[in-house]
CSV table of C-alpha atoms in Angstrom, one decimal:
chain,number,residue,atom,x,y,z
A,1,ALA,CA,-39.4,47.7,28.6
A,2,GLN,CA,-39.1,51.3,29.4
A,3,SER,CA,-38.9,54.4,27.5
A,4,VAL,CA,-38.5,58.1,28.0
A,5,THR,CA,-40.2,60.8,26.0
A,6,GLN,CA,-38.9,64.6,25.9
A,7,LEU,CA,-41.3,66.5,24.0
A,8,ASP,CA,-39.3,69.5,23.4
A,9,SER,CA,-36.2,69.2,21.5
A,10,GLN,CA,-35.1,72.9,22.0
A,11,VAL,CA,-36.5,75.4,24.3
A,12,PRO,CA,-35.1,79.0,24.0
A,13,VAL,CA,-35.9,81.2,26.9
A,14,PHE,CA,-34.7,84.5,28.2
A,15,GLU,CA,-32.4,85.0,31.2
A,16,GLU,CA,-34.3,85.3,34.5
A,17,ALA,CA,-37.6,83.6,33.0
A,18,PRO,CA,-38.9,80.7,34.2
A,19,VAL,CA,-38.4,77.2,32.6
A,20,GLU,CA,-40.3,73.8,32.5
A,21,LEU,CA,-38.6,71.1,30.5
A,22,ARG,CA,-41.0,68.1,30.1
A,23,CYS,CA,-40.3,64.4,30.5
A,24,ASN,CA,-42.7,61.3,30.2
A,25,TYR,CA,-41.8,57.7,30.9
A,26,SER,CA,-43.4,54.4,30.4
A,27,SER,CA,-42.8,51.3,32.3
A,28,SER,CA,-44.5,48.2,33.5
A,29,VAL,CA,-42.3,48.2,36.8
A,30,SER,CA,-41.4,50.3,39.6
A,31,VAL,CA,-39.0,53.1,38.7
A,32,TYR,CA,-36.4,55.6,39.5
A,33,LEU,CA,-36.1,58.9,37.6
A,34,PHE,CA,-33.2,61.2,36.9
A,35,TRP,CA,-32.5,64.3,35.5
A,36,TYR,CA,-28.7,64.9,33.9
A,37,VAL,CA,-27.1,68.0,32.4
A,38,GLN,CA,-24.7,68.0,30.0
A,39,TYR,CA,-22.6,71.1,29.1
A,40,PRO,CA,-20.7,71.3,25.7
A,41,ASN,CA,-17.9,68.8,25.3
A,42,GLN,CA,-18.4,67.4,28.6
A,43,GLY,CA,-20.0,64.4,30.4
A,44,LEU,CA,-23.1,64.1,32.2
A,45,GLN,CA,-24.0,65.7,35.6
A,46,LEU,CA,-26.8,64.8,38.0
A,47,LEU,CA,-29.2,67.3,38.4
A,48,LEU,CA,-31.5,65.6,40.8
A,49,LYS,CA,-33.2,62.2,41.2
A,50,TYR,CA,-36.4,60.6,42.6
A,51,LEU,CA,-36.3,57.5,44.4
A,52,SER,CA,-39.5,57.2,46.5
A,53,GLY,CA,-41.1,59.5,49.0
A,54,SER,CA,-41.8,63.5,48.6
A,55,THR,CA,-43.0,63.8,44.8
A,56,LEU,CA,-41.3,67.2,44.9
A,57,VAL,CA,-37.5,66.9,44.3
A,58,LYS,CA,-34.8,69.9,44.7
A,59,GLY,CA,-31.6,69.5,43.0
A,60,ILE,CA,-28.7,71.6,42.0
A,61,ASN,CA,-28.4,74.8,40.5
A,62,GLY,CA,-31.7,75.6,41.7
A,63,PHE,CA,-33.7,73.1,39.7
A,64,GLU,CA,-36.7,71.0,40.9
A,65,ALA,CA,-39.0,68.2,39.2
A,66,GLU,CA,-42.1,66.8,40.2
A,67,PHE,CA,-42.7,63.1,40.0
A,68,ASN,CA,-46.4,62.5,38.9
A,69,LYS,CA,-47.3,58.9,38.8
A,70,SER,CA,-50.9,59.2,37.3
A,71,GLN,CA,-49.4,61.2,34.6
A,72,THR,CA,-46.1,59.2,34.2
A,73,SER,CA,-44.3,62.5,34.1
A,74,PHE,CA,-41.2,64.2,35.7
A,75,HIS,CA,-41.0,67.9,34.7
A,76,LEU,CA,-37.9,69.9,35.5
A,77,ARG,CA,-38.5,73.2,36.5
A,78,LYS,CA,-36.2,76.3,37.3
A,79,PRO,CA,-38.0,79.7,38.5
A,80,SER,CA,-35.3,82.0,36.8
A,81,VAL,CA,-32.8,80.7,34.4
A,82,HIS,CA,-29.4,82.1,33.8
A,83,ILE,CA,-27.0,82.3,30.9
A,84,SER,CA,-25.0,79.4,32.5
A,85,ASP,CA,-28.1,77.1,32.7
A,86,THR,CA,-27.6,76.9,28.6
A,87,ALA,CA,-27.0,73.0,28.0
A,88,GLU,CA,-28.4,69.7,26.9
A,89,TYR,CA,-30.8,68.1,29.7
A,90,PHE,CA,-31.7,64.2,29.5
A,91,CYS,CA,-34.3,62.7,31.5
A,92,ALA,CA,-33.5,59.0,32.4
A,93,VAL,CA,-35.5,56.1,34.3
A,94,SER,CA,-34.1,52.7,35.6
A,95,ASP,CA,-35.7,50.0,37.4
A,96,SER,CA,-35.9,50.5,41.0
A,97,GLU,CA,-34.4,47.9,43.4
A,98,LEU,CA,-37.8,46.5,44.4
A,99,THR,CA,-38.1,45.0,41.0
A,100,GLY,CA,-34.8,43.1,41.6
A,101,GLY,CA,-33.5,45.0,38.1
A,102,GLY,CA,-30.0,46.5,37.8
A,103,ASN,CA,-29.5,50.3,37.6
A,104,LYS,CA,-28.9,50.6,33.7
A,105,LEU,CA,-30.4,54.0,32.5
A,106,THR,CA,-32.9,54.5,29.7
A,107,PHE,CA,-32.3,58.2,28.5
A,108,GLY,CA,-34.4,60.6,26.5
A,109,THR,CA,-33.4,62.1,23.6
A,110,GLY,CA,-32.7,65.3,25.4
A,111,THR,CA,-33.8,68.9,25.5
A,112,GLN,CA,-31.4,71.8,24.5
A,113,LEU,CA,-32.1,74.6,26.8
A,114,LYS,CA,-30.9,77.9,25.4
A,115,VAL,CA,-30.9,80.7,27.7
A,116,GLU,CA,-30.9,84.4,25.9
A,117,LEU,CA,-30.3,87.8,27.1
B,1,GLU,CA,-19.5,61.9,44.4
B,2,ALA,CA,-17.3,59.5,41.8
B,3,ASP,CA,-14.4,60.4,40.3
B,4,ILE,CA,-14.2,58.7,36.6
B,5,TYR,CA,-11.5,59.6,34.5
B,6,GLN,CA,-11.5,58.7,30.9
B,7,THR,CA,-8.7,59.0,28.2
B,8,PRO,CA,-8.2,60.1,25.7
B,9,ARG,CA,-10.8,63.0,25.7
B,10,TYR,CA,-10.7,63.5,21.9
B,11,LEU,CA,-9.1,61.1,19.4
B,12,VAL,CA,-9.0,61.2,15.7
B,13,ILE,CA,-7.9,58.1,13.8
B,14,GLY,CA,-7.7,56.5,10.3
B,15,THR,CA,-10.2,53.5,9.4
B,16,GLY,CA,-8.8,50.3,10.3
B,17,LYS,CA,-6.9,51.2,13.3
B,18,LYS,CA,-7.0,49.6,16.8
B,19,ILE,CA,-8.2,51.9,19.8
B,20,THR,CA,-8.7,51.5,23.3
B,21,LEU,CA,-10.6,54.0,25.5
B,22,GLU,CA,-9.5,53.8,28.8
B,23,CYS,CA,-11.8,54.4,32.0
B,24,SER,CA,-10.9,54.3,35.5
B,25,GLN,CA,-12.9,55.2,38.8
B,26,THR,CA,-11.4,55.8,42.2
B,27,MET,CA,-14.6,55.2,44.4
B,28,GLY,CA,-14.3,51.2,44.4
B,29,HIS,CA,-17.8,51.2,42.6
B,30,ASP,CA,-18.3,47.4,41.3
B,31,LYS,CA,-20.8,48.5,38.4
B,32,MET,CA,-19.4,50.2,35.4
B,33,TYR,CA,-21.1,51.0,32.0
B,34,TRP,CA,-20.0,52.3,28.7
B,35,TYR,CA,-22.7,54.6,26.8
B,36,GLN,CA,-22.5,55.6,23.2
B,37,GLN,CA,-24.0,59.1,22.1
B,38,ASP,CA,-24.3,60.3,18.7
B,39,PRO,CA,-24.4,64.4,18.4
B,40,GLY,CA,-27.6,65.6,19.4
B,41,MET,CA,-28.9,62.1,20.0
B,42,GLU,CA,-29.8,59.9,23.2
B,43,LEU,CA,-27.3,57.7,25.0
B,44,HIS,CA,-27.4,54.2,24.3
B,45,LEU,CA,-26.1,51.5,26.9
B,46,ILE,CA,-23.4,49.5,24.9
B,47,HIS,CA,-21.4,47.5,27.7
B,48,TYR,CA,-22.0,46.9,31.6
B,49,SER,CA,-20.1,45.1,34.2
B,50,TYR,CA,-21.1,44.1,37.7
B,51,GLY,CA,-17.8,43.5,38.7
B,52,VAL,CA,-14.4,41.9,38.3
B,53,ASN,CA,-14.5,39.3,35.3
B,54,SER,CA,-18.2,40.1,34.6
B,55,THR,CA,-19.1,41.8,31.2
B,56,GLU,CA,-22.4,42.2,29.3
B,57,LYS,CA,-23.8,43.6,26.3
B,58,GLY,CA,-25.9,46.5,26.4
B,59,ASP,CA,-29.1,47.7,24.8
B,60,LEU,CA,-27.5,48.8,21.6
B,61,SER,CA,-25.5,46.3,19.7
B,62,SER,CA,-21.9,47.5,19.3
B,63,GLU,CA,-18.6,46.1,17.4
B,64,SER,CA,-16.7,47.2,20.3
B,65,THR,CA,-15.3,44.9,23.4
B,66,VAL,CA,-14.8,45.6,27.0
B,67,SER,CA,-12.8,43.7,29.8
B,68,ARG,CA,-13.0,44.1,33.6
B,69,ILE,CA,-9.5,42.7,34.9
B,70,ARG,CA,-9.5,45.5,37.9
B,71,THR,CA,-12.5,46.9,39.8
B,72,GLU,CA,-11.3,50.5,39.0
B,73,HIS,CA,-10.6,49.7,35.2
B,74,PHE,CA,-13.2,49.2,32.4
B,75,PRO,CA,-11.6,49.8,28.9
B,76,LEU,CA,-13.4,49.7,25.7
B,77,THR,CA,-11.4,48.5,22.7
B,78,LEU,CA,-12.5,48.6,18.8
B,79,GLU,CA,-10.2,46.2,16.8
B,80,SER,CA,-10.7,47.9,13.5
B,81,ALA,CA,-12.1,51.3,13.6
B,82,ARG,CA,-14.5,52.5,10.8
B,83,PRO,CA,-16.1,55.8,10.0
B,84,SER,CA,-19.4,54.5,11.5
B,85,HIS,CA,-17.9,54.3,15.0
B,86,THR,CA,-17.4,58.0,15.2
B,87,SER,CA,-19.3,59.1,18.5
B,88,GLN,CA,-18.9,60.1,21.9
B,89,TYR,CA,-18.3,57.3,24.3
B,90,LEU,CA,-19.1,58.0,28.0
B,91,CYS,CA,-18.1,55.7,30.7
B,92,ALA,CA,-19.9,55.4,34.0
B,93,SER,CA,-20.2,54.0,37.3
B,94,SER,CA,-22.2,53.1,40.5
B,95,GLU,CA,-22.3,51.1,43.7
B,96,VAL,CA,-23.8,47.5,43.8
B,97,ARG,CA,-26.8,48.7,46.0
B,98,GLY,CA,-26.7,52.4,44.5
B,99,ASN,CA,-29.4,53.8,42.6
B,100,THR,CA,-27.1,56.8,41.0
B,101,ILE,CA,-25.0,56.4,38.0
B,102,TYR,CA,-22.2,58.7,38.0
B,103,PHE,CA,-20.5,59.8,34.4
B,104,GLY,CA,-17.1,60.5,33.1
B,105,GLU,CA,-16.4,63.7,30.9
B,106,GLY,CA,-16.4,61.2,27.6
B,107,SER,CA,-14.2,60.5,24.7
B,108,TRP,CA,-14.9,62.0,21.5
B,109,LEU,CA,-14.0,59.5,18.9
B,110,THR,CA,-13.5,60.4,15.0
B,111,VAL,CA,-12.6,58.1,12.6
B,112,VAL,CA,-11.7,59.3,9.1
């Protein structure tokens, strides 16, 4: 079984400051990792994903994340946030194709990023 | 990028009513999913499908049912809605060999 832990339920940050949203996962098999963003009253939009290769993954809207296998982490970072980044961010994990699993996602509980002026 | 459409976006209904949440995707994806999300909580998989005539229960038990008669269509039905069914329901899809799941904008259901 897989699980995802997002340690921070809320992260307040001032505009133009850097931010890191933490995500740790546990799995006994090889995994894919994802970050999704959810704006108020909307569905989920894919920010970025790690499948294989380079452990530093760049996504949309200036976000990036680094896969750390030894620490089983996939933290999301942005060097300078904007008011429009205020949203809920979800980390998710799925079995990789190598394990023959389907690509059902297991989600974390989400982190509310609130950017203030 | 997948285009997934959910209707209705917002619905308020009385207890005991039957409702169907519609979900359609235009990218020909074989795999489709329904996730349930309570306010401020994580998403839980309640149903999924690998293709036409394929439906499976997800990780979270749900009183809802689904059908997959056409590739592009994956409706979710509640025969008798209850206040405990109040939640957001998110439909999603992916390619058979794809590694990314694409979501619709969600249907907010309130049962009074």
